[in-house]
mmCIF file with all atom_site columns, C-alpha atoms in Angstrom:
data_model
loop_
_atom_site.group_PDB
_atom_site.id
_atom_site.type_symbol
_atom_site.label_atom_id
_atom_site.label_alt_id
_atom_site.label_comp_id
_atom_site.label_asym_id
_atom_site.label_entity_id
_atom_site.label_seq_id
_atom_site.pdbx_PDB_ins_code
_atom_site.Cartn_x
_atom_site.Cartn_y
_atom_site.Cartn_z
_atom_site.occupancy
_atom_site.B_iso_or_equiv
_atom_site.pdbx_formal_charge
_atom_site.auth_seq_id
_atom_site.auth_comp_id
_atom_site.auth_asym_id
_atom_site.auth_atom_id
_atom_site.pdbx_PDB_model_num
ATOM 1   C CA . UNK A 1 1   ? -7.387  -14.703 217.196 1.00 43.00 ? 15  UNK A CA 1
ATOM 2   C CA . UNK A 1 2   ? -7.009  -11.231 215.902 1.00 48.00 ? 16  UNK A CA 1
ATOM 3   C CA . UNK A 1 3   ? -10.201 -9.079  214.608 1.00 53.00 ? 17  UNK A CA 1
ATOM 4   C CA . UNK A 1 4   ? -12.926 -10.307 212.277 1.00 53.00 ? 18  UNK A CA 1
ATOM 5   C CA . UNK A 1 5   ? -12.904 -8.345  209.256 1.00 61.00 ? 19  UNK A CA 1
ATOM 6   C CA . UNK A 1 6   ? -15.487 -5.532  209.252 1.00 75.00 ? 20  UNK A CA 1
ATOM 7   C CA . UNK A 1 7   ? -18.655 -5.579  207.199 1.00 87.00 ? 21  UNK A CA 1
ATOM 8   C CA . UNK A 1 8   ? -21.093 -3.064  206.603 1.00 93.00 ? 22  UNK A CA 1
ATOM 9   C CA . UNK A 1 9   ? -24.600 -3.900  206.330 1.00 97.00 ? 23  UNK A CA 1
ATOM 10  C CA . UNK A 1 10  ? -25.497 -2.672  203.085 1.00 97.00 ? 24  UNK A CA 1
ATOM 11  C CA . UNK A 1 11  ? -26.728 -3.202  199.645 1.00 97.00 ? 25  UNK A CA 1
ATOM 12  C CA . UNK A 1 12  ? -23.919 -5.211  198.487 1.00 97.00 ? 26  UNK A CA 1
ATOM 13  C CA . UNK A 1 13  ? -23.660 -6.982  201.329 1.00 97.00 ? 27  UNK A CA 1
ATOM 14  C CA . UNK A 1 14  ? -27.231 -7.992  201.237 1.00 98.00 ? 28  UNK A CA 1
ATOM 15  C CA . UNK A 1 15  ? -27.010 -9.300  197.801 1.00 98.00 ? 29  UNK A CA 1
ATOM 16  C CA . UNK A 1 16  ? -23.771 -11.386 199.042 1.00 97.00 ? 30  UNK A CA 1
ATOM 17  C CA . UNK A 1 17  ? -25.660 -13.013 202.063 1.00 97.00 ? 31  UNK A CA 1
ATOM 18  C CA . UNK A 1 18  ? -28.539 -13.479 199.701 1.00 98.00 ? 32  UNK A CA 1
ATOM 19  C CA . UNK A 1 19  ? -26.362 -15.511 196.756 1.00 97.00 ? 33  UNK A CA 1
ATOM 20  C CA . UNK A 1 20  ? -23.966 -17.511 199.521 1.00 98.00 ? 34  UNK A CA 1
ATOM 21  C CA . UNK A 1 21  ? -27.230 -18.555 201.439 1.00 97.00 ? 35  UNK A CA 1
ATOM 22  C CA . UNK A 1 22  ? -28.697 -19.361 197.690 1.00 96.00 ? 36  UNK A CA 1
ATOM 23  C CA . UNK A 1 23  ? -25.361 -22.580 197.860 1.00 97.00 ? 37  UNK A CA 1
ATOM 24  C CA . UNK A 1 24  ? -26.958 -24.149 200.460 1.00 97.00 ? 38  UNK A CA 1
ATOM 25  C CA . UNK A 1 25  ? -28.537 -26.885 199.495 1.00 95.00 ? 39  UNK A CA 1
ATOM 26  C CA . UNK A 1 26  ? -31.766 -28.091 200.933 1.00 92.00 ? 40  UNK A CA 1
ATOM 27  C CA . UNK A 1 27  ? -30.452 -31.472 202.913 1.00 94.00 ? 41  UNK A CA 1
ATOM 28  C CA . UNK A 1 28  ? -27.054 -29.261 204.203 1.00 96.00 ? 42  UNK A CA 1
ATOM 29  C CA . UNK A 1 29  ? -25.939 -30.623 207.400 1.00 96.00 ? 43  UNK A CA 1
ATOM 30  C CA . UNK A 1 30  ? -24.652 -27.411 209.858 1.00 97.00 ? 44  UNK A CA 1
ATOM 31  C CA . UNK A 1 31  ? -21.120 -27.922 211.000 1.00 96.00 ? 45  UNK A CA 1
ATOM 32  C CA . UNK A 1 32  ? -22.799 -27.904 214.342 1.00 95.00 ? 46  UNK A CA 1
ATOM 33  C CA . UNK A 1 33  ? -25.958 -27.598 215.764 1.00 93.00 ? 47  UNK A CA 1
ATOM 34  C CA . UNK A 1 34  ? -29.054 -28.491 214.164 1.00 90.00 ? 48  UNK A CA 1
ATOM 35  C CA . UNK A 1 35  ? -30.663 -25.678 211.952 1.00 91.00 ? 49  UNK A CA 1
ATOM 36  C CA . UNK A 1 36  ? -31.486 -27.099 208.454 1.00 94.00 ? 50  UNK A CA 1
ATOM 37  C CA . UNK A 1 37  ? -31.616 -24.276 205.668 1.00 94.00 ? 51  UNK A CA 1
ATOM 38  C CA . UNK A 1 38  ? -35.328 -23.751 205.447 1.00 94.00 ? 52  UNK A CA 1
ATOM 39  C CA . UNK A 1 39  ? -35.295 -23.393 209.480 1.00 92.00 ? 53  UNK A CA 1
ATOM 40  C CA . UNK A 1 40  ? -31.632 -21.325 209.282 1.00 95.00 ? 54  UNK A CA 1
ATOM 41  C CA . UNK A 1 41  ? -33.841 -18.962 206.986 1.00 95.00 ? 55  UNK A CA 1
ATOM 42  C CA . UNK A 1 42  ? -36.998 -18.644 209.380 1.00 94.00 ? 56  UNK A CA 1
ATOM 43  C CA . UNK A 1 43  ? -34.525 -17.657 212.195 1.00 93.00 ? 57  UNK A CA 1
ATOM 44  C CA . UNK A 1 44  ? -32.749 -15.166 209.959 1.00 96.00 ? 58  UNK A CA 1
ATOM 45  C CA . UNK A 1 45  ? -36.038 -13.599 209.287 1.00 96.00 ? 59  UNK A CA 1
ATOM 46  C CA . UNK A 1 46  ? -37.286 -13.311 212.595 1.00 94.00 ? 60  UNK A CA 1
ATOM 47  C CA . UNK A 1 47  ? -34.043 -11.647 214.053 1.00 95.00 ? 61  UNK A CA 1
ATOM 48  C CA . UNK A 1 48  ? -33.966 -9.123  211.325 1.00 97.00 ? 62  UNK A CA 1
ATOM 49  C CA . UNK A 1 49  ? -38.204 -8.878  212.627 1.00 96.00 ? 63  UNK A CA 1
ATOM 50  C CA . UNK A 1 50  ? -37.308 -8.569  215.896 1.00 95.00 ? 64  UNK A CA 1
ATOM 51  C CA . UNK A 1 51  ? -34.275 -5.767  215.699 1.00 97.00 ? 65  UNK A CA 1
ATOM 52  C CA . UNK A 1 52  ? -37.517 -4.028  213.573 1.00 97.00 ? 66  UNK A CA 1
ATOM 53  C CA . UNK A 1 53  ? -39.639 -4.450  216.855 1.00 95.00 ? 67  UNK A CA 1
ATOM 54  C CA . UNK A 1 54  ? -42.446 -6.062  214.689 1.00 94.00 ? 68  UNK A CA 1
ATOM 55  C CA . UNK A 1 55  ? -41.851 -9.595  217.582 1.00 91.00 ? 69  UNK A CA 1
ATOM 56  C CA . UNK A 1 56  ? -42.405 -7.555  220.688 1.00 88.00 ? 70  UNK A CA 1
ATOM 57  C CA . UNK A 1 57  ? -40.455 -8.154  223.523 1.00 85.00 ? 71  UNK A CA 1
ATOM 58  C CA . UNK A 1 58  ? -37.926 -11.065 224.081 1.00 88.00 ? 72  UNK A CA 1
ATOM 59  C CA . UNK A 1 59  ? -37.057 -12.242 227.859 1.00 90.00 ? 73  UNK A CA 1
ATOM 60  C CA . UNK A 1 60  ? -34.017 -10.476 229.003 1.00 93.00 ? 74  UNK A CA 1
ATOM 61  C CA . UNK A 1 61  ? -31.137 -12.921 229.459 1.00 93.00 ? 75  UNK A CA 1
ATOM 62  C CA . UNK A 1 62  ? -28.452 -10.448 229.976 1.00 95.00 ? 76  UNK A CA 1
ATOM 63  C CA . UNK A 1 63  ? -25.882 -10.086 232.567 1.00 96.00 ? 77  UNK A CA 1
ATOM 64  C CA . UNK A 1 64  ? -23.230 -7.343  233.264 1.00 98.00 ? 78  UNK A CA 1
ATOM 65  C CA . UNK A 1 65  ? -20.906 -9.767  231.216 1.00 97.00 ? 79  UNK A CA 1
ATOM 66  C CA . UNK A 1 66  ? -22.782 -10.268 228.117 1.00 96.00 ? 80  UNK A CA 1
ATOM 67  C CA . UNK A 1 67  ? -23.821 -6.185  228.318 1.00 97.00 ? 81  UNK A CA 1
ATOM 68  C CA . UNK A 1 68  ? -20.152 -4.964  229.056 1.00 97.00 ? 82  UNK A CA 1
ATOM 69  C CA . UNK A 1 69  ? -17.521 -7.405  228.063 1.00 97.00 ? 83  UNK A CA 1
ATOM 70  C CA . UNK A 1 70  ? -18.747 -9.927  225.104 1.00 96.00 ? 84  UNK A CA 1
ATOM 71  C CA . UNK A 1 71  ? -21.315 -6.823  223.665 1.00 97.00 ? 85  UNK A CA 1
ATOM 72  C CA . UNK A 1 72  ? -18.352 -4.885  223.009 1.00 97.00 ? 86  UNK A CA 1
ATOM 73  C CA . UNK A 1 73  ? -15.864 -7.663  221.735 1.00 97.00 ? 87  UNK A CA 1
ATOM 74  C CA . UNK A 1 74  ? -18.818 -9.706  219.566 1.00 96.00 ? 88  UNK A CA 1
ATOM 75  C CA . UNK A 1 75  ? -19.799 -6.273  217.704 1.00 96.00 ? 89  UNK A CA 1
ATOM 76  C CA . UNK A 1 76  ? -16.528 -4.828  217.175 1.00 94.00 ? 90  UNK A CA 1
ATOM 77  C CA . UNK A 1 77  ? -15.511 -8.753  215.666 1.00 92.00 ? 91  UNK A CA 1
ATOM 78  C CA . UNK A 1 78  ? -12.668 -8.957  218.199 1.00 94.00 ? 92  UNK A CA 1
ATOM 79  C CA . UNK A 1 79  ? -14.802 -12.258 219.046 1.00 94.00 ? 93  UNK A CA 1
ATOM 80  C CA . UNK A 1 80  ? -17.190 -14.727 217.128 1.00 94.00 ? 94  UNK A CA 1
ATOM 81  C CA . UNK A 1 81  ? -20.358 -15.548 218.312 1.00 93.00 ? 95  UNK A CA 1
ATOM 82  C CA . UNK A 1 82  ? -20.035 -18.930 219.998 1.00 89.00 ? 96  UNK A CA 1
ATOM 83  C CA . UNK A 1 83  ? -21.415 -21.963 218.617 1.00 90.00 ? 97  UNK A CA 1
ATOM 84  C CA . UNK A 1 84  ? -25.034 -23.207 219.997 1.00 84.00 ? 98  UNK A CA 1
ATOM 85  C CA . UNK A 1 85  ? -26.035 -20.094 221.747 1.00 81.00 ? 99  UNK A CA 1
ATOM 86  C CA . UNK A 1 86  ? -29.565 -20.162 222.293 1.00 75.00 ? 100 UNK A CA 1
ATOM 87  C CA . UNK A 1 87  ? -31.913 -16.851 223.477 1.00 68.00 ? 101 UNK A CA 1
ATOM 88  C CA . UNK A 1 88  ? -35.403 -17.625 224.416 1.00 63.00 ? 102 UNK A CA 1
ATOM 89  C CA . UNK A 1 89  ? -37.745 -17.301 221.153 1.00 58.00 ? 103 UNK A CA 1
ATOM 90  C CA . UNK A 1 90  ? -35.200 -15.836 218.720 1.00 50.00 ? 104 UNK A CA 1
ATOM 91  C CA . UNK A 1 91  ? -36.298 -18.317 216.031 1.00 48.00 ? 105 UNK A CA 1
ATOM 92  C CA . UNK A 1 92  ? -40.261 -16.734 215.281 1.00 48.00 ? 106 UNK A CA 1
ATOM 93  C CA . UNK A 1 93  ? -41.583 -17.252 212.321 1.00 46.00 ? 107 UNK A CA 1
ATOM 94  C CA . UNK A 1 94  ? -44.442 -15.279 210.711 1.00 47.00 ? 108 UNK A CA 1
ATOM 95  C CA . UNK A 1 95  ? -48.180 -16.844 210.717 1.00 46.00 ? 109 UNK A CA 1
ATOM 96  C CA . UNK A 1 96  ? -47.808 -19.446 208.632 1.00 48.00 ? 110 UNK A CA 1
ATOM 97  C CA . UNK A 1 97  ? -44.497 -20.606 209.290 1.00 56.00 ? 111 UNK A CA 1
ATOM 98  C CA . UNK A 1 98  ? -44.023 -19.479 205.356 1.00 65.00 ? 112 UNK A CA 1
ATOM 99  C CA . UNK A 1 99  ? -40.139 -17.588 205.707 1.00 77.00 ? 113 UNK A CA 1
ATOM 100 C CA . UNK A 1 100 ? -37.978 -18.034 202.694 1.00 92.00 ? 114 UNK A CA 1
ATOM 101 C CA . UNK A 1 101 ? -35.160 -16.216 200.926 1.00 96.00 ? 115 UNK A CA 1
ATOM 102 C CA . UNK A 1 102 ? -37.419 -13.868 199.164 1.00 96.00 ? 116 UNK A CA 1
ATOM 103 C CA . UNK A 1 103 ? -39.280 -12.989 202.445 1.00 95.00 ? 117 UNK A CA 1
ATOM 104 C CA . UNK A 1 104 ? -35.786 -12.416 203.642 1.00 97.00 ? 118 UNK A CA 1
ATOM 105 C CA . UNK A 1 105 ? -34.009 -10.367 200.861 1.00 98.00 ? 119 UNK A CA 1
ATOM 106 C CA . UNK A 1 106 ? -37.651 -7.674  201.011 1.00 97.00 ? 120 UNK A CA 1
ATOM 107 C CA . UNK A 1 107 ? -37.029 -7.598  204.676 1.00 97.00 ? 121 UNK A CA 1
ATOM 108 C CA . UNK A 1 108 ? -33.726 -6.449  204.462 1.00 98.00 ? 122 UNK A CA 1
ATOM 109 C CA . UNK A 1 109 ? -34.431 -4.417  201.809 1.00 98.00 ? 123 UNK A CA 1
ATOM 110 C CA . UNK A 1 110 ? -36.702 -2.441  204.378 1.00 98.00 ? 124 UNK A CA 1
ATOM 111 C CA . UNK A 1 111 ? -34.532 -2.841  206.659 1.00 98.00 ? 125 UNK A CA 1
ATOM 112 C CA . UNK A 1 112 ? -32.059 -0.731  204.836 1.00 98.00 ? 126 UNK A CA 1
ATOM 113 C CA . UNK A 1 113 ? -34.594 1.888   203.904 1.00 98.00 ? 127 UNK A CA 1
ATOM 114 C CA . UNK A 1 114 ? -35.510 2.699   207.280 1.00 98.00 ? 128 UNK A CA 1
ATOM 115 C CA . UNK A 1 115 ? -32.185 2.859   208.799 1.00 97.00 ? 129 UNK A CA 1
ATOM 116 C CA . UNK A 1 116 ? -31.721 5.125   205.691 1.00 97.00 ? 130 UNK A CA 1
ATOM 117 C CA . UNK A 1 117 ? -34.889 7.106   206.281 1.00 98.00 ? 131 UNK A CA 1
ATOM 118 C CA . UNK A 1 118 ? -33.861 7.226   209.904 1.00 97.00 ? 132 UNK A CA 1
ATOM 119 C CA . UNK A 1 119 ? -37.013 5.614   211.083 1.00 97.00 ? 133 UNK A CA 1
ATOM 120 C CA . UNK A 1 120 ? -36.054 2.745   213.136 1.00 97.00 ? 134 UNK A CA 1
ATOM 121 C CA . UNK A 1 121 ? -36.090 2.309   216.623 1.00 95.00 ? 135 UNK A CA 1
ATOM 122 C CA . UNK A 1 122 ? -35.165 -1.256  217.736 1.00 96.00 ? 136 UNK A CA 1
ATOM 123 C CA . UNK A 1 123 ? -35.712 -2.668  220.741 1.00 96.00 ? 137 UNK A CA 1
ATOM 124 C CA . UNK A 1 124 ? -32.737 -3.821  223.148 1.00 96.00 ? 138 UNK A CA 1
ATOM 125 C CA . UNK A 1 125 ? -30.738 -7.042  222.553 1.00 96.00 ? 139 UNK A CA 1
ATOM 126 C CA . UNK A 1 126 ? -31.930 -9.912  224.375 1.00 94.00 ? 140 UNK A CA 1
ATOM 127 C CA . UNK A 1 127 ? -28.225 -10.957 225.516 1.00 95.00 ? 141 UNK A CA 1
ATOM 128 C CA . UNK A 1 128 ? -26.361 -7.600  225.052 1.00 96.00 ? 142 UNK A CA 1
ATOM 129 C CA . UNK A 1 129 ? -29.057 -4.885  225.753 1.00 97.00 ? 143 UNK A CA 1
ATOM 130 C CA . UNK A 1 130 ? -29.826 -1.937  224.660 1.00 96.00 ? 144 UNK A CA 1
ATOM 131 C CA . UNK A 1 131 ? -28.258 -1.146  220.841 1.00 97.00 ? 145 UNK A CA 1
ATOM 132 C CA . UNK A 1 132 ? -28.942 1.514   218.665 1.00 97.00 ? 146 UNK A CA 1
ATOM 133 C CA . UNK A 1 133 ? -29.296 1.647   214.832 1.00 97.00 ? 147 UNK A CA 1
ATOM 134 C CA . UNK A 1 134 ? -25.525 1.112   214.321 1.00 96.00 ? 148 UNK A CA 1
ATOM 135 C CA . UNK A 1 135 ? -25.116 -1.509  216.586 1.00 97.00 ? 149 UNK A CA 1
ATOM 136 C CA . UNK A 1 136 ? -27.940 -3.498  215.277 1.00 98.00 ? 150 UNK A CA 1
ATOM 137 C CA . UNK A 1 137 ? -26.196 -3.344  211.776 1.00 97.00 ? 151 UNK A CA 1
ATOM 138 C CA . UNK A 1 138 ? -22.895 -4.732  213.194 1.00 97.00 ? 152 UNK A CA 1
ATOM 139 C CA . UNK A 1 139 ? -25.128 -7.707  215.097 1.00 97.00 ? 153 UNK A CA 1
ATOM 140 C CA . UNK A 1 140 ? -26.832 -8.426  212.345 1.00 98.00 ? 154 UNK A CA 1
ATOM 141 C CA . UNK A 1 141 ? -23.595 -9.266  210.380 1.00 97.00 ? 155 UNK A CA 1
ATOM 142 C CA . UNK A 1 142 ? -21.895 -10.563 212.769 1.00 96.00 ? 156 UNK A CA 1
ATOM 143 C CA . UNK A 1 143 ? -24.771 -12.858 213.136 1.00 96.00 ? 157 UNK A CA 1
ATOM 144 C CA . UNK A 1 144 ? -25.465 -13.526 209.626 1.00 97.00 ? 158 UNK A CA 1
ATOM 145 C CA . UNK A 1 145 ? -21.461 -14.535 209.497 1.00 96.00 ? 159 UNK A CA 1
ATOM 146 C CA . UNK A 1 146 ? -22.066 -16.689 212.440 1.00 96.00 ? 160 UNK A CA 1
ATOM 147 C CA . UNK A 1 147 ? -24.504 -19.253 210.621 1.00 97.00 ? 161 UNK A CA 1
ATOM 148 C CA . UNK A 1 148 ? -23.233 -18.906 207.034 1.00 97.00 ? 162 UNK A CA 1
ATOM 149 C CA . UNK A 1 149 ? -19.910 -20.181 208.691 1.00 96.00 ? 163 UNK A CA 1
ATOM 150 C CA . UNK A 1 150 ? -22.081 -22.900 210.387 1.00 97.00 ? 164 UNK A CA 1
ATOM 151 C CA . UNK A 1 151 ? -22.817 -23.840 207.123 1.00 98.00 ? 165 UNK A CA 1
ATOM 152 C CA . UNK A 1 152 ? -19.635 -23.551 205.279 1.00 97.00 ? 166 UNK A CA 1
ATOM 153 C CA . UNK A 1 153 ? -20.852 -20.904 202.863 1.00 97.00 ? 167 UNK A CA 1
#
């Protein structure tokens, strides 16, 4: 399998993520695992949280694998995220439990702006480490990608 087309995570392509995960409809079955939309949308919204360091710390689950082989080869799309990876409380939701697409499009929204503002510092990667601003962006689509393939949109 050659490289998975690149993707910048930008305006555009928030708007895109934002309409394709608008198609799926709220009884979608996941071609695997077992995510339903309003749950696939909580998740979204807590990675996006966490890169933002507004989660505090996640367990580190890394290995000199995941850090120097798949890091590289999952961010530069030479790979796809595999199917039912799970990290240890990746899936927070806010107080509440009350994520949807709205909460989701304003976070990225800010999410943009401070990259833009160049006032982000995330924290490192559960699985792949430390990432800066840049790699964060690429993980983010690459992970986006992964579960709007999981759910054929």
């Amino acid at each position: 399998m050659g490289p998975v087309a690149m993707r910048s995570l930008d305006h555009d392509y928030v708007e895109e993520v934002m309409a394709r995960l608008g198609r799926i409809q709220a009884d979608a079955q996941p071609a695997w695992g077992a995510l339903t939309r309003d749950r696939l949308v909580a998740h979204l919204v807590g990675a996006v949280r966490f890169s933002m360091g507004r989660l505090g710390a996640m367990p580190d689950q890394g290995t000199w694998f995941t850090r120097r082989i798949m890091k590289p080869l999952v961010l530069n799309g030479i790979v796809r995220i595999p199917k039912n990876v799970r990290t240890r409380g990746a899936a927070r939701q806010t107080p509440g439990g009350i994520d949807n697409l709205e909460t989701l499009h304003a976070l990225l929204e800010e999410y943009l702006q401070l990259v833009q503002a160049d006032e982000l510092t995330p924290p490192p990667h559960p699985i792949f480490g430390p990432l800066d601003v840049d790699e964060w962006a690429k993980m983010h689509v690459r992970h986006f990608e992964h579960h709007l393939r999981q759910f054929g949109v």
